[in-house]
Short mmCIF file of C-alpha atoms in Angstrom, two decimals:
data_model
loop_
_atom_site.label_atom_id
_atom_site.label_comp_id
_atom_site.label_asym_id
_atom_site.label_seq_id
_atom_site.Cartn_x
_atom_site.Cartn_y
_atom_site.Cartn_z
CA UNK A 1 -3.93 -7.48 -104.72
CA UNK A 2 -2.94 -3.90 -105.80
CA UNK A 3 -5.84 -2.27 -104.90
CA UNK A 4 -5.96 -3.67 -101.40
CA UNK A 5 -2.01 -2.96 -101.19
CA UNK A 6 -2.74 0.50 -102.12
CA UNK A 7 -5.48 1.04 -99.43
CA UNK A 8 -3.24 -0.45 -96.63
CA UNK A 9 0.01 1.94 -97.55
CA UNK A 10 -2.57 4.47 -96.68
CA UNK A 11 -2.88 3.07 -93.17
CA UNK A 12 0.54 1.50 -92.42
CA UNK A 13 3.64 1.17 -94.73
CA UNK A 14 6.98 0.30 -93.79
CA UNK A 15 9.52 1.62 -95.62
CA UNK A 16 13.27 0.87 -94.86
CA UNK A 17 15.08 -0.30 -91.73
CA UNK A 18 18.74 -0.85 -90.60
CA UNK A 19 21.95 -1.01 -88.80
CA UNK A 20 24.86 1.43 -88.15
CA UNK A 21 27.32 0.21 -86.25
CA UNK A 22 29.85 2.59 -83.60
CA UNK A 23 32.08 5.10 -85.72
CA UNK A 24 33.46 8.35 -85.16
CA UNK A 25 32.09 9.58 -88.48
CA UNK A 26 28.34 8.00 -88.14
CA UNK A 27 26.85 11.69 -89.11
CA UNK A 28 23.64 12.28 -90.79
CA UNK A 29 22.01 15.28 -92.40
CA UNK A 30 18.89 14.08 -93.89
CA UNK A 31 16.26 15.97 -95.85
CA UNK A 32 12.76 16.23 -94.63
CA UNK A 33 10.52 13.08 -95.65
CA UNK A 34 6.83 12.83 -95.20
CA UNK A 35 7.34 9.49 -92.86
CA UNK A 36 7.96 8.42 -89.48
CA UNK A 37 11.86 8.01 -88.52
CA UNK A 38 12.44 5.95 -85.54
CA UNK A 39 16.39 5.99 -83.92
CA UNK A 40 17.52 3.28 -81.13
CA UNK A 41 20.82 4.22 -79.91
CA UNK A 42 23.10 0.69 -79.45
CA UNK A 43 26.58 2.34 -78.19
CA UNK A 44 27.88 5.63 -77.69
CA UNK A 45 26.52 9.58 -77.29
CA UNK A 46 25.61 12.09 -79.78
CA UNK A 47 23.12 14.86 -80.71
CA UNK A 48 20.50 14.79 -82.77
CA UNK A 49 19.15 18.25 -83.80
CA UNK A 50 15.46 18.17 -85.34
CA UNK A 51 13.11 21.57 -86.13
CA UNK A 52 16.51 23.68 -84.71
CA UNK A 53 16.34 22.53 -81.04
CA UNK A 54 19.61 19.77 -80.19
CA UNK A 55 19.17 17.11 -77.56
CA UNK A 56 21.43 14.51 -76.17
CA UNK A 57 21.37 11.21 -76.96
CA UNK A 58 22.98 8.35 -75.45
CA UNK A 59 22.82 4.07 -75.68
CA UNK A 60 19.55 2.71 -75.38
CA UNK A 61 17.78 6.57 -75.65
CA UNK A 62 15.78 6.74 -78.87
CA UNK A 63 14.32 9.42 -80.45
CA UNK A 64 11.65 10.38 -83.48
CA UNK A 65 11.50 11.93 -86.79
CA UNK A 66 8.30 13.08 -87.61
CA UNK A 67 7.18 13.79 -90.74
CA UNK A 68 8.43 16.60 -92.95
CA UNK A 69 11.16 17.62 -90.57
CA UNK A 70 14.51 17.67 -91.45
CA UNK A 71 17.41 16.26 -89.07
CA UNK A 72 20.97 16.32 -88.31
CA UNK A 73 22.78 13.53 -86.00
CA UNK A 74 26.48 14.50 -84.97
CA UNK A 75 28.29 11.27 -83.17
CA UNK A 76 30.52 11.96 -80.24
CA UNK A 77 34.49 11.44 -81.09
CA UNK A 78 34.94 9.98 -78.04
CA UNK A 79 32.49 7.99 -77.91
CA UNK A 80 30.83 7.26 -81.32
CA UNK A 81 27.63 6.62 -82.21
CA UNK A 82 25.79 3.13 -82.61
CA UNK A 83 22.42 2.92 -84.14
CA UNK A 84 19.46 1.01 -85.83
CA UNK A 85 16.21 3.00 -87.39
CA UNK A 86 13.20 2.04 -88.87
CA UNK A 87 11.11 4.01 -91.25
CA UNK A 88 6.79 3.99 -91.74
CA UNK A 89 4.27 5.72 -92.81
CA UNK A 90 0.48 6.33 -92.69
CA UNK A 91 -2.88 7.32 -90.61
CA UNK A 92 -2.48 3.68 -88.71
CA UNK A 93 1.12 5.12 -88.50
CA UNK A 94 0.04 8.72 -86.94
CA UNK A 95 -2.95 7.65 -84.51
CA UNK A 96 -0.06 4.90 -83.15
CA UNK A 97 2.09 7.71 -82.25
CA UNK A 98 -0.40 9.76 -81.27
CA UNK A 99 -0.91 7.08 -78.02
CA UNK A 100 2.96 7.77 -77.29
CA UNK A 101 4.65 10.39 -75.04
CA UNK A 102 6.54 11.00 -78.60
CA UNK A 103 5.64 14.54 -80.02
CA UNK A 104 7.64 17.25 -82.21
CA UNK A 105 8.81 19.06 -78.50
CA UNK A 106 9.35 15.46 -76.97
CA UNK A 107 11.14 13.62 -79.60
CA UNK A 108 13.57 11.76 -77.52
CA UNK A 109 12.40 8.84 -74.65
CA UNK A 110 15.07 6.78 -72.25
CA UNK A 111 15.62 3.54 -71.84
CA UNK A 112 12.69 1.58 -72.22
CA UNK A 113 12.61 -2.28 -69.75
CA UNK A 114 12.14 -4.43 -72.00
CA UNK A 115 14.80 -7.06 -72.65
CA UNK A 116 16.55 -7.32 -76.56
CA UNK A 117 14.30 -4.03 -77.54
CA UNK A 118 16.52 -3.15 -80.15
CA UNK A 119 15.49 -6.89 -81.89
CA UNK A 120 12.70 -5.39 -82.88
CA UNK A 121 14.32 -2.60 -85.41
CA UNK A 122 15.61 -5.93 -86.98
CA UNK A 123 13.63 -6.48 -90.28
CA UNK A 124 15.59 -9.06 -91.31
CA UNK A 125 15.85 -9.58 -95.46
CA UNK A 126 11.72 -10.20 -95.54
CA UNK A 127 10.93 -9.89 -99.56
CA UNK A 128 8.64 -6.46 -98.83
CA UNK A 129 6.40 -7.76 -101.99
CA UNK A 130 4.55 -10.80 -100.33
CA UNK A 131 1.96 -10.29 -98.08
CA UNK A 132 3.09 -12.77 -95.04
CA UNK A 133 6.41 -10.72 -95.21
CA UNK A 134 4.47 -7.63 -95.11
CA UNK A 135 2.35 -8.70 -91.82
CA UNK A 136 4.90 -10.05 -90.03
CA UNK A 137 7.05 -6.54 -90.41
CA UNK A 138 4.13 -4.51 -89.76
CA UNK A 139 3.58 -6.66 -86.80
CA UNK A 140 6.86 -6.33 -85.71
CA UNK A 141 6.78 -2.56 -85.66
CA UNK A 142 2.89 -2.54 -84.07
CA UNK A 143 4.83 -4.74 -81.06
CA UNK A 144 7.59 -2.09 -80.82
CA UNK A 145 4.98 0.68 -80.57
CA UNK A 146 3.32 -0.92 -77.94
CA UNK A 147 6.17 -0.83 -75.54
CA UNK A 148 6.61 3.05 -76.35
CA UNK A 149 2.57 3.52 -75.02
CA UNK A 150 3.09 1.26 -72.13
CA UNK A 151 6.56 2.74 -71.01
CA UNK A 152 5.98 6.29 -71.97
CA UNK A 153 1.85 6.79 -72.82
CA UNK A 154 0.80 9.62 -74.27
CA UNK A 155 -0.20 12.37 -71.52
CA UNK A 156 -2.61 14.51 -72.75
CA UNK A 157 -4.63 12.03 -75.00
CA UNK A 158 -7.89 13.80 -75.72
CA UNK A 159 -6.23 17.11 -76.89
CA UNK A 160 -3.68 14.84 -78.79
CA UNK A 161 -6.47 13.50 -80.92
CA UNK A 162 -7.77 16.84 -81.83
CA UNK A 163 -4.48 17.63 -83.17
CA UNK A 164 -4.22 14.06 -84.73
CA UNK A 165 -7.38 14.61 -86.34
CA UNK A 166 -6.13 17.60 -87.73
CA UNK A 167 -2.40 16.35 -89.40
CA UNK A 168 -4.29 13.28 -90.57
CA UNK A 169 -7.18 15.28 -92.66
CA UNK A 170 -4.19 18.04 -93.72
CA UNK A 171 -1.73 14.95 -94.99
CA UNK A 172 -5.21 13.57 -96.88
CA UNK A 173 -6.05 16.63 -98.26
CA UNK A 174 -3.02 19.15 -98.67
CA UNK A 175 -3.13 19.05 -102.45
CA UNK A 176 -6.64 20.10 -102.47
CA UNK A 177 -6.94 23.93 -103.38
CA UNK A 178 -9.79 24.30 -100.19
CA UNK A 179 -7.54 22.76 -98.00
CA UNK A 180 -6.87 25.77 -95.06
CA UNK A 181 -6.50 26.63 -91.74
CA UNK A 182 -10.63 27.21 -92.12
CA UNK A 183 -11.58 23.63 -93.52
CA UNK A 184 -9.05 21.91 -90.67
CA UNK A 185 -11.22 23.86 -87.94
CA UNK A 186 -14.41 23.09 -89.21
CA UNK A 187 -13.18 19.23 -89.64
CA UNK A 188 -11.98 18.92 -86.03
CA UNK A 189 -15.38 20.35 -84.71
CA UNK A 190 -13.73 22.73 -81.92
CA UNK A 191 -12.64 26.32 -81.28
CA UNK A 192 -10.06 27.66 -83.64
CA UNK A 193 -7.89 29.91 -81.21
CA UNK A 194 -8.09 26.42 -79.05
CA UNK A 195 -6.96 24.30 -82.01
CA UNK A 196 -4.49 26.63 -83.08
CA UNK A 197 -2.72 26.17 -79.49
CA UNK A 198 -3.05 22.60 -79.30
CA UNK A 199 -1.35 22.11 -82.33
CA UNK A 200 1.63 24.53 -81.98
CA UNK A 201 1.98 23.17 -78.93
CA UNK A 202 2.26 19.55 -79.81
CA UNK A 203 3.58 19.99 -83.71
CA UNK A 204 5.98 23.11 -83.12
CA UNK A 205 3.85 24.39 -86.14
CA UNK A 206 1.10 26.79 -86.88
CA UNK A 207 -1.65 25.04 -88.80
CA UNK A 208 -0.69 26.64 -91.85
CA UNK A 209 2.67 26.19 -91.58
CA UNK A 210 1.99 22.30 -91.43
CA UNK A 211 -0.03 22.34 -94.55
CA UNK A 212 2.84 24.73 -96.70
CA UNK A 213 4.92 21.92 -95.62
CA UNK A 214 3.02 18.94 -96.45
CA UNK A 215 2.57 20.53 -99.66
CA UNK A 216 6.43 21.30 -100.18
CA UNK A 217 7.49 17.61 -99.50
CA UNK A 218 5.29 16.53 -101.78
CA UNK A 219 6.35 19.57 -104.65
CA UNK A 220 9.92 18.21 -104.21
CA UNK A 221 8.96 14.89 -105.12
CA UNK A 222 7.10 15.78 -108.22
CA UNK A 223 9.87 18.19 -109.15
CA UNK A 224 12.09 14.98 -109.79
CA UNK A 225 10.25 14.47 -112.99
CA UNK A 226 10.83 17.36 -115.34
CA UNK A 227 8.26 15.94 -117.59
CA UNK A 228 5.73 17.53 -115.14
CA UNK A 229 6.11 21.46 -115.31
CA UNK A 230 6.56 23.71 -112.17
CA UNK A 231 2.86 25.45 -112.88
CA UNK A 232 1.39 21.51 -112.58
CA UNK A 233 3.45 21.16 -109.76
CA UNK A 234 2.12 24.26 -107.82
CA UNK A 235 -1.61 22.91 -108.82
CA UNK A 236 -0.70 19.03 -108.01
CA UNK A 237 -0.43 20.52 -104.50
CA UNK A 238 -2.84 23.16 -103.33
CA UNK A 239 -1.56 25.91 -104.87
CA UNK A 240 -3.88 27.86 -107.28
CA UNK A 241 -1.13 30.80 -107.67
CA UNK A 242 2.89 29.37 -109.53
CA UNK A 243 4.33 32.31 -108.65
CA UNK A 244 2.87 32.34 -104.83
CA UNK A 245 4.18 28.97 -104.97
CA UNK A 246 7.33 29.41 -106.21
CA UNK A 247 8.28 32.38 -103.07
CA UNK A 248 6.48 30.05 -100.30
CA UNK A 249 9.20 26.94 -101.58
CA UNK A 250 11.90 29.28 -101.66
CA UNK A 251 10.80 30.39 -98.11
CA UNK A 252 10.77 26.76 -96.66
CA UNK A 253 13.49 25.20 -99.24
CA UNK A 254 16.14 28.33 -99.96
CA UNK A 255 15.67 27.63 -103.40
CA UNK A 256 13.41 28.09 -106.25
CA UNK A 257 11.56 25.19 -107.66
CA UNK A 258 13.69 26.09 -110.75
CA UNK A 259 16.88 25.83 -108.72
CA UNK A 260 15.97 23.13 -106.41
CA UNK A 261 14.64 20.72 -110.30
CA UNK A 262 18.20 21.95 -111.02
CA UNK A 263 20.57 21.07 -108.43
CA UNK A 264 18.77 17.44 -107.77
CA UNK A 265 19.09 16.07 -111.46
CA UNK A 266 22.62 17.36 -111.68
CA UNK A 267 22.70 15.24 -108.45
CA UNK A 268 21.67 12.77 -110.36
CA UNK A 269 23.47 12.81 -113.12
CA UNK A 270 26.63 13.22 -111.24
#
């Protein structure tokens, strides 16, 4: 049962879900995870500001988190905020997206016709450890998906699979010290300067800069445990070089891993 629970995470996890009812004071500023964030907006206006770039949001708009971007959602004072998310991971995760009109530029999508939509955010209080629970949330989620490719379908859907090709072999291979812009061209099978522009157009990333932050999401997990020093760190994902590592997480992060090991277990402890 583990082993086969281990190979589906890979494909499809879910990971949290829930409800946040109208307030004037319903403001996030979340940290950049390495999953899928998806916001239905039940009452009220707001913005949402994701990779720098703000956009409006209003009831029944939602909008997407992709992975490894950080996020801030400021509610209206007039007219406060309402909202239910779900979280989820994986490759099943990414090539379902990948059919959607949903991209890093395109995060937010209108009203979708579909009557009690938001019902399907509700997880309900499933035990996440048995399987039948498992399916029936994960099938819950692959319904909810569906509606997104019917109502808003991806566009351009061959050149989105080039680029999905691409994040899925760089999030299955980031730690790996021959993981580079190189052995992400040579996976995809097509013309660099053409892959290059595909994917800044639909990540809002260089290829590169994806892979630096794959590898920094994970880093800042594995700098939780300060059993695990910053030089296995570096090597745990892709990084050959500490002290190269240490200036590129400053660069994305504003703080050394040093600092950053620092400031979350005081965190902690506090």
């Amino acid at each position: 049962m583990e082993c086969s629970q281990d190979k589906n995470e890979l494909a499809f996890s879910y990971i949290s879900s829930g409800t946040v009812f109208a307030n004037k004071d319903n403001n996030l500023d979340s940290s950049a995870a390495g999953s899928y964030r998806l916001f239905y907006v039940t009452q009220g206006k707001g913005t949402v500001t994701i990779n720098s770039i703000s956009y409006r949001v209003k009831k029944d708009s939602s909008f997407l988190v992709f992975p490894y971007l950080k996020f801030q959602l400021q509610s209206d004072l007039c007219d406060p905020l309402g909202y239910k998310w779900i979280e989820f991971k994986g490759t099943v995760a990414s090539w379902l997206i990948s059919k959607t009109a949903f991209s890093i530029r395109n995060p937010v999508m209108k009203k979708i016709p579909v009557k009690n939509i938001e019902e399907y955010f509700d997880m309900g209080h499933e035990y996440v450890d048995k399987t039948y629970s498992i399916c029936r949330i994960n099938g819950k989620i692959f319904v909810l998906l569906s509606y997104y490719m019917q109502y808003y379908p991806c566009n351009y859907e061959k050149n989105t699979n080039y680029v999905f090709i691409a994040r899925d072999y760089i999030q299955k291979n980031h730690n790996k010290l021959d993981c580079t812009v190189t052995s992400v061209v040579n996976h995809v099978k097509i013309d660099r300067t053409y892959l290059y522009r595909l994917f800044k157009q639909e990540t809002g990333m260089s290829i590169i800069q994806y892979i630096n932050k794959c590898r920094m999401s994970h880093a800042a997990i594995l700098l939780i445990d300060e059993n695990i020093s910053i030089k296995d760190v570096a090597y745990f994902v892709g990084f050959a070089d500490q002290m190269y590592f240490s200036r590129m997480f400053k660069k994305i992060n504003g703080q050394t891993p040093t600092e950053y090991r620092k400031s979350l277990n005081n965190h902690y402890k506090n």
